[in-house]
XYZ file of C-alpha atoms in Angstrom:
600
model
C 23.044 -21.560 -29.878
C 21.732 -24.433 -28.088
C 21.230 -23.668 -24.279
C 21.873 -26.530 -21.941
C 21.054 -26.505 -17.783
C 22.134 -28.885 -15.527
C 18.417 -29.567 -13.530
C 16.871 -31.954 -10.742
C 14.337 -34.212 -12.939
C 11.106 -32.053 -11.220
C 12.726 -29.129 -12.815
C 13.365 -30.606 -16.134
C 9.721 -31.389 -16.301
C 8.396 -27.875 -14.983
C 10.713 -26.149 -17.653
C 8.734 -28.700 -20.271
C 5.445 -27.462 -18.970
C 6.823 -23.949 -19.769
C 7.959 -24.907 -23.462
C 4.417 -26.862 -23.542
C 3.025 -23.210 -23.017
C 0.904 -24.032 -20.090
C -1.216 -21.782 -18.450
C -2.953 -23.317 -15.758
C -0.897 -25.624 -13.001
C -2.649 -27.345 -9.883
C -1.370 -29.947 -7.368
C -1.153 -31.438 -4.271
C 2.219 -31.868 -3.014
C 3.519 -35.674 -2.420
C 7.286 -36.924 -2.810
C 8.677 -37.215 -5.340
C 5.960 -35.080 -7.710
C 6.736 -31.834 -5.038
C 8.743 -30.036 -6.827
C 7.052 -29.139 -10.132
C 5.140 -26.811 -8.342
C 7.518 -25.899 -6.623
C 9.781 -24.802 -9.295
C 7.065 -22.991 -11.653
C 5.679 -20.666 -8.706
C 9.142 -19.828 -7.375
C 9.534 -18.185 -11.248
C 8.766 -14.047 -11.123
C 7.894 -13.842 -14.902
C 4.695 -16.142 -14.173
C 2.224 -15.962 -16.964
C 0.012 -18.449 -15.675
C -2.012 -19.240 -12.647
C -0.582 -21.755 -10.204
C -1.975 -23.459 -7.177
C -1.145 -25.771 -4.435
C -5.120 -27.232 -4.216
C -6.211 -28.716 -0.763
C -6.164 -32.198 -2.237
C -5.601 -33.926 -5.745
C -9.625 -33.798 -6.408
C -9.728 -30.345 -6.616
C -6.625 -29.946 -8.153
C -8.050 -32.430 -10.822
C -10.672 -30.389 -11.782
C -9.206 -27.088 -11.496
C -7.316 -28.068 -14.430
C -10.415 -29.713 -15.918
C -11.980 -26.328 -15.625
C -9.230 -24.514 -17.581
C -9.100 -27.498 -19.940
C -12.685 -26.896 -20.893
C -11.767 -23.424 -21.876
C -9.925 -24.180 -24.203
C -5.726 -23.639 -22.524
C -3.392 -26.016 -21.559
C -3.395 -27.446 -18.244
C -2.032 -29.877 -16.048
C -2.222 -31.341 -12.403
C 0.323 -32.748 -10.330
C 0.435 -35.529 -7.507
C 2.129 -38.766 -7.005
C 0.704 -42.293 -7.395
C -1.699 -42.187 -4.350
C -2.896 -39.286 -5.411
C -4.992 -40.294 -8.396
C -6.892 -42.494 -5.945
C -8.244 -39.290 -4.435
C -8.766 -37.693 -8.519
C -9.638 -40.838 -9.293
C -13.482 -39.481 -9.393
C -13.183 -37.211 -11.784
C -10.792 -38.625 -14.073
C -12.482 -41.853 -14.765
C -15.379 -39.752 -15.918
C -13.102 -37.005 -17.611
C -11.830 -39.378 -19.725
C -14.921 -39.935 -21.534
C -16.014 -36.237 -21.401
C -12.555 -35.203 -22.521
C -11.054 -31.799 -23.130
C -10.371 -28.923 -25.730
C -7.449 -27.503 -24.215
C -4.376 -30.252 -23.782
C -4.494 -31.766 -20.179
C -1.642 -33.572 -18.712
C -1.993 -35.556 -15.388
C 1.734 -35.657 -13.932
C 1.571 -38.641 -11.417
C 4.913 -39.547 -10.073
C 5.117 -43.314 -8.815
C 7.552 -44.165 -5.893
C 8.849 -47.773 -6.715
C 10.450 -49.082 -3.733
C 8.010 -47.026 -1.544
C 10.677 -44.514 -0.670
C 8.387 -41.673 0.908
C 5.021 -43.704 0.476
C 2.343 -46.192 1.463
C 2.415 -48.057 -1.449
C 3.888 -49.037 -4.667
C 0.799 -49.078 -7.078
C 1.602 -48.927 -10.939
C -0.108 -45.549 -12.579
C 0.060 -47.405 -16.173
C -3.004 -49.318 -14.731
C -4.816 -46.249 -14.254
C -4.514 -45.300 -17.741
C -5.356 -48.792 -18.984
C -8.306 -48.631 -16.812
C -9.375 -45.106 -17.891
C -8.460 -45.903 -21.414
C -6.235 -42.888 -21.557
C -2.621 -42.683 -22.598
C 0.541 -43.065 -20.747
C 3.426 -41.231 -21.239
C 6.671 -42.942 -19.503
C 10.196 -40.915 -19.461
C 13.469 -42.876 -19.426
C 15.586 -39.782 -18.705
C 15.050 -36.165 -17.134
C 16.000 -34.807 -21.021
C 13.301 -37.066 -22.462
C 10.794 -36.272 -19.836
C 11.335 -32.705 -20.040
C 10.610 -33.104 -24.341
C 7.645 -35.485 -24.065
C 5.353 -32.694 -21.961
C 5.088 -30.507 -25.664
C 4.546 -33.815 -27.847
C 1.747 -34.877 -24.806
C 0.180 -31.097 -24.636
C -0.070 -31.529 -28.941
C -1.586 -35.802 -28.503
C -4.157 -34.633 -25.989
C -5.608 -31.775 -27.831
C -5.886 -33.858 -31.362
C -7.276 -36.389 -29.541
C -9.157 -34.165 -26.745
C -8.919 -36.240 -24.218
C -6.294 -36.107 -20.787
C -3.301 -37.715 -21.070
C -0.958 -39.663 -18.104
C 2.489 -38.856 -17.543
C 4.444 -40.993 -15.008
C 8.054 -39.814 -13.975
C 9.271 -42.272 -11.180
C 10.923 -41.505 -8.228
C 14.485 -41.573 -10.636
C 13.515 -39.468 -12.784
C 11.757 -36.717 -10.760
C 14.995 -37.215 -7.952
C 17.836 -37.456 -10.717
C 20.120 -34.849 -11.746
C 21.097 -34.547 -16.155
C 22.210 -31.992 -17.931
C 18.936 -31.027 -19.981
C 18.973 -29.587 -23.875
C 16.582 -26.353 -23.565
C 13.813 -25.517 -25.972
C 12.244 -22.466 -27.036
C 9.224 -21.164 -24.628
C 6.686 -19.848 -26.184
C 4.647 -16.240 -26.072
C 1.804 -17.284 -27.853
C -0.656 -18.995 -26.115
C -4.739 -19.791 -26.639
C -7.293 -17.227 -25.278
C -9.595 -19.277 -22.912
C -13.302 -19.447 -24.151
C -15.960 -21.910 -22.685
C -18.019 -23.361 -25.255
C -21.478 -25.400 -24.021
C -21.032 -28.579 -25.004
C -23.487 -29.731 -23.080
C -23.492 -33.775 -24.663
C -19.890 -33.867 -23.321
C -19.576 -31.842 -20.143
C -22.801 -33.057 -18.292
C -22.548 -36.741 -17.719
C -25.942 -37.997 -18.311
C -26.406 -41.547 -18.719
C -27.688 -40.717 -22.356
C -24.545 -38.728 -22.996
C -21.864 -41.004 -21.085
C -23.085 -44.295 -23.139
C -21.824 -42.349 -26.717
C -18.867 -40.742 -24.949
C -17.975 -44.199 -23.706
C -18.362 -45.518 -27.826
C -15.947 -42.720 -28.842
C -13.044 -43.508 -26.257
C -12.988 -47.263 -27.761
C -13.222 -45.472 -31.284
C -9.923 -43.594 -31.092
C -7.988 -46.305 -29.409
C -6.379 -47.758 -32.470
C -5.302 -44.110 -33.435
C -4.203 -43.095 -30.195
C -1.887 -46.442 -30.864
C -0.712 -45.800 -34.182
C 0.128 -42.195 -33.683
C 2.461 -43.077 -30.348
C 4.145 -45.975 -32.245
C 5.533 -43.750 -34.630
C 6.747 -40.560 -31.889
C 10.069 -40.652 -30.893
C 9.644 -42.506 -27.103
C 9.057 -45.945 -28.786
C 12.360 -47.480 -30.387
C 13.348 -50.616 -32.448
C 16.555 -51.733 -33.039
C 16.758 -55.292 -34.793
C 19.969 -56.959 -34.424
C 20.625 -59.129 -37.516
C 20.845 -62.808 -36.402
C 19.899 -61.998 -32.973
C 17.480 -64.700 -31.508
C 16.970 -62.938 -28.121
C 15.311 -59.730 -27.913
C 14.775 -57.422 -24.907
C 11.983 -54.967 -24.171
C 12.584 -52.238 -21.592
C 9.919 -49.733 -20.411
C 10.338 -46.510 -18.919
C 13.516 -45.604 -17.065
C 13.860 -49.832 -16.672
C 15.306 -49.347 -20.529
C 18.036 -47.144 -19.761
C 19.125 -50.082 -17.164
C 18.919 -52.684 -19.097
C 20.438 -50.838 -22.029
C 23.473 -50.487 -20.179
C 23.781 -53.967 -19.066
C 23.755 -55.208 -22.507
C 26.419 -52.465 -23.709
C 28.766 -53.752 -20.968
C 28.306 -57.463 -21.606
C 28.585 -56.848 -25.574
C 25.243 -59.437 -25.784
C 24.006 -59.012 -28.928
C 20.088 -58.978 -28.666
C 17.059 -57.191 -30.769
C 15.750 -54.362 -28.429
C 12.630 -52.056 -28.059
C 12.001 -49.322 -25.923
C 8.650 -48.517 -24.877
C 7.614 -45.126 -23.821
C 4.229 -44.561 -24.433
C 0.967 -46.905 -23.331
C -0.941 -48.082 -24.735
C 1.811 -50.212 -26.242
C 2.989 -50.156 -30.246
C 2.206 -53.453 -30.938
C 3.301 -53.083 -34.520
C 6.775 -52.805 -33.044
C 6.050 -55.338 -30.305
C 4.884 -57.789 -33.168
C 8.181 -57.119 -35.561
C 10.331 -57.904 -32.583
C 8.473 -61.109 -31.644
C 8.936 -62.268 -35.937
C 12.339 -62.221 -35.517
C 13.705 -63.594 -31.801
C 12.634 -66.630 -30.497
C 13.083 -65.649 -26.700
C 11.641 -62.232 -25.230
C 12.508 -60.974 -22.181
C 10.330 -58.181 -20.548
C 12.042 -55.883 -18.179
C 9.934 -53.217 -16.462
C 9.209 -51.659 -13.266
C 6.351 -53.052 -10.790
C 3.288 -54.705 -12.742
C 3.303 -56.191 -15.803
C 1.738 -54.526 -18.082
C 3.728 -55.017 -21.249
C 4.298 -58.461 -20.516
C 0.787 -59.633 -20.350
C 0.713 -57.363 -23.795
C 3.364 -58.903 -25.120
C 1.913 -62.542 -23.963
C -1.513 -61.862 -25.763
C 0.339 -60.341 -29.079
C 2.421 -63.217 -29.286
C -0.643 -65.892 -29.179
C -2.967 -63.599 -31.197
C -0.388 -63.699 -34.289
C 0.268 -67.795 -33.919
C 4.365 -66.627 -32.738
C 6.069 -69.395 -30.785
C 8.102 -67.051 -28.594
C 9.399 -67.599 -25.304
C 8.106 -64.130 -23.238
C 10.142 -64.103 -20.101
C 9.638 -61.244 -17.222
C 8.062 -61.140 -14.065
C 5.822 -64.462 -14.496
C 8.648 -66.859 -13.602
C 10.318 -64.922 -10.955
C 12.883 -63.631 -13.527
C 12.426 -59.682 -13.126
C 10.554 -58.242 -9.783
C 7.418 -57.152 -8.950
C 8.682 -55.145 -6.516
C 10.440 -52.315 -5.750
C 12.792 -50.469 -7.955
C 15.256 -51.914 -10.978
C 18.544 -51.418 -11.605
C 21.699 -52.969 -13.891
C 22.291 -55.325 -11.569
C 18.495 -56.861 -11.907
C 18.424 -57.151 -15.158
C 22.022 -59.190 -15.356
C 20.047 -60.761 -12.694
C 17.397 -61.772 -14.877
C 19.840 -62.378 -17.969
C 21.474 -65.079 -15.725
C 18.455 -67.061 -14.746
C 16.867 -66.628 -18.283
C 20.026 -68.108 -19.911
C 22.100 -69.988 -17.579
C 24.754 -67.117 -17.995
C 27.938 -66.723 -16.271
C 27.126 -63.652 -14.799
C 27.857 -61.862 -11.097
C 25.805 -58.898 -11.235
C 27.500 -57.215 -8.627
C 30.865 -57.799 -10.203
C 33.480 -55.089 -9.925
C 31.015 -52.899 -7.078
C 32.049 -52.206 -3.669
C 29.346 -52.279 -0.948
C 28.375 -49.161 1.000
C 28.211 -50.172 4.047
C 25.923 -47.073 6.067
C 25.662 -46.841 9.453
C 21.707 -47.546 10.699
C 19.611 -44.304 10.901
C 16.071 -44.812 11.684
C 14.069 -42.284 10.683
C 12.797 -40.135 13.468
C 11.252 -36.413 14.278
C 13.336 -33.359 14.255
C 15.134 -32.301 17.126
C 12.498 -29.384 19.062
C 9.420 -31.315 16.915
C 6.118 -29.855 18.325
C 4.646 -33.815 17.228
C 6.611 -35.366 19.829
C 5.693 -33.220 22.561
C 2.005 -33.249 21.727
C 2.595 -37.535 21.440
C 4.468 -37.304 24.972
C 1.220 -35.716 26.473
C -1.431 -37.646 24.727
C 0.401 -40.754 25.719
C 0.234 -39.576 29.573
C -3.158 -39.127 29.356
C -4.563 -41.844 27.417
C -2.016 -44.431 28.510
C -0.967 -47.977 26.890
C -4.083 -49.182 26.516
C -5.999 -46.592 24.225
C -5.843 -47.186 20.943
C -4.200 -44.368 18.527
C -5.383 -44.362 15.096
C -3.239 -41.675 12.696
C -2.666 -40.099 9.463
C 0.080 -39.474 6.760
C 2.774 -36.868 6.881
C 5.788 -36.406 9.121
C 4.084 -37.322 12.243
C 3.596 -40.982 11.494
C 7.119 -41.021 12.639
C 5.601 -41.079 16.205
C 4.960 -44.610 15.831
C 8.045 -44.600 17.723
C 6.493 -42.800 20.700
C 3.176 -45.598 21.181
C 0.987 -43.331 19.684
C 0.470 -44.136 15.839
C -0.934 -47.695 15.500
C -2.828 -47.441 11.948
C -1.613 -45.534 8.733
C -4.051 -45.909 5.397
C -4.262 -42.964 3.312
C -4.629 -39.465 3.780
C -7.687 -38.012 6.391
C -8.481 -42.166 7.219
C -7.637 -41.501 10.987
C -10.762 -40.021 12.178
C -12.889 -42.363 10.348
C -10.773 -44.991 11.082
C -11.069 -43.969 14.922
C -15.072 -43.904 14.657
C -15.500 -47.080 12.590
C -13.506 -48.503 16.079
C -15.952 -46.619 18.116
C -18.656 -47.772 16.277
C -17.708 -51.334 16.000
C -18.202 -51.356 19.847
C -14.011 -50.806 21.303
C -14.542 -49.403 24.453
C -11.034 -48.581 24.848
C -10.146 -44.997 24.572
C -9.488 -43.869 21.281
C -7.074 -40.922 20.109
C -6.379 -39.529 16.868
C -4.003 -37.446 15.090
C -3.772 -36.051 11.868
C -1.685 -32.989 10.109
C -3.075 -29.642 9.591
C -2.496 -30.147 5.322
C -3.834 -33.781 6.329
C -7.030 -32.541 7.740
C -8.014 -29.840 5.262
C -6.734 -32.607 2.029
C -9.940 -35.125 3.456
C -9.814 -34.729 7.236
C -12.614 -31.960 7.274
C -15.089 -34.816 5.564
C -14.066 -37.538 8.043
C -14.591 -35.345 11.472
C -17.984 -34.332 9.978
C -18.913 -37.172 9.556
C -17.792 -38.538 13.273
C -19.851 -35.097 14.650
C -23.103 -36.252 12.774
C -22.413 -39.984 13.426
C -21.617 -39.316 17.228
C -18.516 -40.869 17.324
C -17.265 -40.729 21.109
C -13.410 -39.737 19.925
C -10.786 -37.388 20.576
C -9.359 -36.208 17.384
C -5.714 -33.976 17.678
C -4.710 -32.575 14.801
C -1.520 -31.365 14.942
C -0.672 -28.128 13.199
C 2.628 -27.276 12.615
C 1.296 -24.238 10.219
C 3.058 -25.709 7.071
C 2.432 -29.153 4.871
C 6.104 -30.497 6.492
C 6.684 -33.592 5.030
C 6.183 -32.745 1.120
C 8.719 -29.785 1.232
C 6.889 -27.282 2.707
C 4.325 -25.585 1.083
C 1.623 -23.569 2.256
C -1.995 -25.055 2.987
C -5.097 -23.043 3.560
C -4.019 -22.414 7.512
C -1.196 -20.489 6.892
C -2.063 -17.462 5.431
C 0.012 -16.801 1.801
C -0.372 -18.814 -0.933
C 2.053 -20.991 -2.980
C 3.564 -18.043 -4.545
C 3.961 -15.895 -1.430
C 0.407 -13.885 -1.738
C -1.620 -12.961 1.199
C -4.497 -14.811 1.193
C -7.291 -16.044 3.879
C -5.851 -17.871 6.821
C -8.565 -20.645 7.995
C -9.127 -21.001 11.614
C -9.354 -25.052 12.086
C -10.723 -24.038 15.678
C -13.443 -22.080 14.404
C -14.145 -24.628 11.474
C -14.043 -27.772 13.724
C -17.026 -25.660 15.705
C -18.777 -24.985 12.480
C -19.248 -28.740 11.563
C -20.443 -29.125 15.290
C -17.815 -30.535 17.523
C -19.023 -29.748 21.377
C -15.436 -29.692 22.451
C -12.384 -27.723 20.547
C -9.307 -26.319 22.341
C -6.184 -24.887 20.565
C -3.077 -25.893 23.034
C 0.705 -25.020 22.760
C 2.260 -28.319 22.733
C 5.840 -27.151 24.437
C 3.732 -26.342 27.285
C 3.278 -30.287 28.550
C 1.038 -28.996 31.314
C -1.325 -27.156 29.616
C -1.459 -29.966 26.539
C -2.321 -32.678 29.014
C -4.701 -30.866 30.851
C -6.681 -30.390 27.651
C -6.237 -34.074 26.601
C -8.060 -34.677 29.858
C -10.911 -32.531 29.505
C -11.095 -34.042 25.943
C -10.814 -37.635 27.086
C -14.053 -36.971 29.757
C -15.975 -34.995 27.178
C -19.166 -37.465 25.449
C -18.937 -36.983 21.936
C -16.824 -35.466 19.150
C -13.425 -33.775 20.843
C -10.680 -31.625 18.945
C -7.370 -30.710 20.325
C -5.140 -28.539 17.821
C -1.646 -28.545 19.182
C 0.099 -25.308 17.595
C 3.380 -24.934 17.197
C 5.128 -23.879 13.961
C 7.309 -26.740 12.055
C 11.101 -26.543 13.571
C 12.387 -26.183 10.189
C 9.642 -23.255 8.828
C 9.671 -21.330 11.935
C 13.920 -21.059 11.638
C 13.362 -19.995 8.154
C 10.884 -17.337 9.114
C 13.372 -15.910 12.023
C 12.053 -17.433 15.382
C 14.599 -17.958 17.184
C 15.107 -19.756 20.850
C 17.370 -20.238 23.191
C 19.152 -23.959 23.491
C 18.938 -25.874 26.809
C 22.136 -27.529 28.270
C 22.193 -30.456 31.256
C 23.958 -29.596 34.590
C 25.813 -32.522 35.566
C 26.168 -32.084 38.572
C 21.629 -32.464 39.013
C 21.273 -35.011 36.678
C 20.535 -38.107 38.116
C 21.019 -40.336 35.225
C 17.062 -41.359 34.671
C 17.316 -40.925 30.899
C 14.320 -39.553 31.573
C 14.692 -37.042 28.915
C 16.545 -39.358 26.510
C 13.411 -41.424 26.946
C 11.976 -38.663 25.237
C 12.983 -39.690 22.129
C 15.031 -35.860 20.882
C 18.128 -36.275 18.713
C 19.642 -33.538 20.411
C 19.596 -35.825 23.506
C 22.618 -38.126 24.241
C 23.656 -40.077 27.194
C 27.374 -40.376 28.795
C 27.159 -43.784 29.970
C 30.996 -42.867 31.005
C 29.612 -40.007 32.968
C 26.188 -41.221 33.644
C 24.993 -38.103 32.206
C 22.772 -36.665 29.845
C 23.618 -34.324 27.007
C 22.503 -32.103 24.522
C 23.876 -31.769 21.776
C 24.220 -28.332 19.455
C 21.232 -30.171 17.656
C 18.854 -28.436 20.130
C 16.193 -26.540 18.872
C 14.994 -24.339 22.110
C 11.564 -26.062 22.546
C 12.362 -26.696 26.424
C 10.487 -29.813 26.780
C 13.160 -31.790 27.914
C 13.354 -29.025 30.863
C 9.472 -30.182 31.616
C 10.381 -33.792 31.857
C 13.414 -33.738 34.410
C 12.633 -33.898 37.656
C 15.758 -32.857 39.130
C 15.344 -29.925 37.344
C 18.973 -30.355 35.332
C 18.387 -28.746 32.355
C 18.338 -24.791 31.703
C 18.429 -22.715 29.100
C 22.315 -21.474 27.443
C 22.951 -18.236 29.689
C 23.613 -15.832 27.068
């Protein structure tokens, strides 16, 4: 009897790693690729090792490591991420593996929880690897056996994009079989192709452009790339990825009658691309982001002589940004053809009300900002980080965001480029031991005249969180070593490190001080446990409520920036709402001294 599960995309994919028989799982956590991991180490009949690895790097060759023994591995991350593993991989790829390796990279079109919107399928062009690229949760969920089986015949790693849809979708997924059997890890030394030499990287780079053609043939004729010629049909449509399924269901509900292929896999069938082009004498390319099967599809089409009109995203007729939908590629359909088409025919606008995103109610992050800002004032400058506290751009106090552990050596390359302005820092405790450790060495040794805060919430917030070397258990729940950043900061030589409570304003700006007067190197770790976590693990405070009758009407407190704090204007009051969290901060700020704790 066939078994069928209705699943969140992430779990779809994680119950394909299971049926892939995997047996070693590493990661980084980064929306949307989060919940892989997730999923997998929240399972109690684990029969294989699972990590959350302190950035995508290690993670990378953790599962290199297993590789080379001969199991199946894989490593998760989203797009970003493979800059970071980017090291390794490029280099893996020519070394290659025994056991399969999959590299799960989830792209965020439409930059929905990220910095950027860069295309993984050039990473795998560049790296000369493969690409595997899901259309649905079902089909993502059966490509992860098919890419496990492709990277061990070929033994080399594979690429496997979900996008944001597909990892954040809901289907109702067709289960497989898992299996019991699975390969007994052995090292062999292979010492041509796992020490990259010069003399052994110059053959290993001649056999990567030796199996290309094969690695082409064999994914032209799986099941993720799909022809259908329409007799007759001079127009013919190629959709990639999940940007298929859209423009599949465009041309069902206009009954347009066009040729259509849909391409799963990279690098591209162009057997299948070329068939298409011999039979349509307009193309049009829809994809999301960069276009990579269009300039394909443009250098088939003048290779083989074909005078074929290749439409897409040179032209302006599909996007280069951001995510696709039905509507874009009716869109597209109308300026390609002069169409009577209104894409947005027979929809009804959702009209939301504006919701900015901002810290939680009781956030540690906006206390700490509050002080730093007191201290350091308007004009210091306030290099930061990624992760939940970039949100504090809305306090003054984040004015540069790059990439993960930048905002140290972002704040000493402004030190060192002569800014005599103060400059202040911040960075997440998951931020700082990803590839903050290697930046504030490098301002200790460099002597970089900073104050760097990191602000340590005791969980990796943002992501969904999971645990990080500071907190003590391990993805799974295991007791494990719980790294001191104070102690660590003093072991790479900063002359100034103080661990402050940031609901206590007093004490947190009297340490910003000391930090902002010290020569050198400074660290300030504001501790407080993530609003969210700490309910979970039973801490519990009392709310805070306004007395009318003190409050003067300074919105003082609603400066602050809380959600739990409202103002009456009919009153001239403040408020708190039942948002309130118990932090007390508020109760800091007022200087009437109108707000108190709930008498129980």
């Amino acid at each position: 009897m066939t078994m069928r599960e209705y699943m969140l995309g992430n779990v779809a994919i994680a119950r394909g790693l299971l049926e892939g028989g995997v047996q070693v799982i590493a990661g980084y956590p980064g929306t949307p690729s989060s919940e892989i991991i997730d999923t997998l180490a929240s399972r109690e009949d684990r029969d294989y090792h699972i990590e959350w690895s302190v950035n995508e790097k290690v993670a990378m060759e953790v599962a290199v490591g297993a590789a080379w023994t001969g199991v199946r591995s894989v490593v998760t991350m989203k797009h970003v991420g493979l800059n970071v593993a980017a090291d390794p991989f490029m280099t893996l790829a020519y070394a290659g593996t025994k056991g399969g390796l999959i590299a799960i990279v989830a792209d965020d079109p439409s930059c929905h929880s990220s910095q950027n919107e860069q295309d993984t399928r050039r990473y795998a062009q560049f790296a000369l690897v493969p690409c595997f690229d899901p259309s649905t949760p079902q089909e993502a969920k059966d490509m992860l056996p098919y890419a496990f089986e492709f990277s061990e015949k070929f033994e080399i790693p594979v690429i496997f994009r979900p996008t944001t849809r597909i990892s954040h979708g809901k289907s109702d997924i067709e289960l497989g079989e898992i299996p019991v059997e699975k390969a007994v890890p052995h090292f062999e030394k292979l010492l041509d192709r796992w020490v990259m030499l010069p003399k052994n990287a110059r053959p290993r780079h001649t056999h990567i452009l030796s199996i290309q053609q094969a690695m082409e043939d064999e994914l032209a004729e799986s099941p993720w790339n799909s022809l259908e010629i329409k007799p007759g049909a001079k127009m013919g449509v190629i959709g990639s990825g999940i940007a298929s399924v859209y423009a599949k269901e465009a041309l069902r509900e206009l009954g347009f009658e066009a040729s259509f292929l849909k391409i799963g896999t990279y690098p591209v069938p162009r057997k299948l691309i070329l068939e298409l082009l011999s039979t349509v004498d307009t193309v049009l390319i829809f994809e999301e982001l960069e276009p990579v099967v269009e300039e394909q599809v443009r250098i088939l089409a003048q290779e083989a002589g074909l005078e074929v009109s290749v439409l897409g995203k040179e032209g302006g007729f599909v996007s280069r940004e951001g995510e696709l939908d039905v509507s874009a590629f009716l869109e597209a359909l109308r300026k390609a053809f002069d169409l009577d088409i209104e894409p947005d025919s027979g929809k009804v606008p959702l009209e939301l009300a504006p919701r900015p995103p901002s810290l939680c109610a009781g956030c540690s992050h906006r206390a700490t900002f509050y002080s730093m800002k007191k201290v350091f004032g308007k004009d210091a400058i306030y290099p930061s980080d990624i992760g939940c506290y970039t949100l504090g751009i809305q306090s003054g106090t984040v004015e540069t965001t790059l990439c993960m552990g930048s905002s140290i050596s972002i704040a000493s390359g402004l030190y060192h480029a002569g800014e005599k302005r103060p400059i202040c820092c911040s960075i997440g405790d998951s931020t700082f031991f990803h590839t903050g450790m290697n930046s504030l060495l490098n301002a200790v040794f460099n002597k970089a005249n900073i104050t760097v805060t990191i602000l340590d919430n005791r969980i990796t917030a943002m992501t969904g969180h999971q645990p990080n070397p500071g907190v003590g258990f391990t993805v799974t729940g295991e007791p494990t070593v719980e790294v001191s950043l104070a102690e660590l900061c003093k072991a790479m030589g900063a002359g100034f490190v103080t661990v402050v409570d940031p609901y206590n304003l007093e004490e947190t700006q009297e340490a910003f001080k000391a930090a902002k007067e010290f020569e050198g190197t400074a660290v300030v770790i504001a501790k407080q446990p993530c609003v969210i976590s700490g309910k979970r693990a039973g801490i519990k405070r009392v709310p805070y409520i306004v007395d009318p009758e003190k409050c003067e009407g300074c919105k003082q407190c609603v400066k602050f920036g809380c959600p739990a704090i409202e103002f009456d204007e009919e009153n001239k009051c403040a408020v708190i709402t039942s948002l309130c969290s118990g932090c007390g901060v508020c109760a800091q700020i007022c200087k009437f001294d109108a707000i108190r704790e709930v008498k129980r």
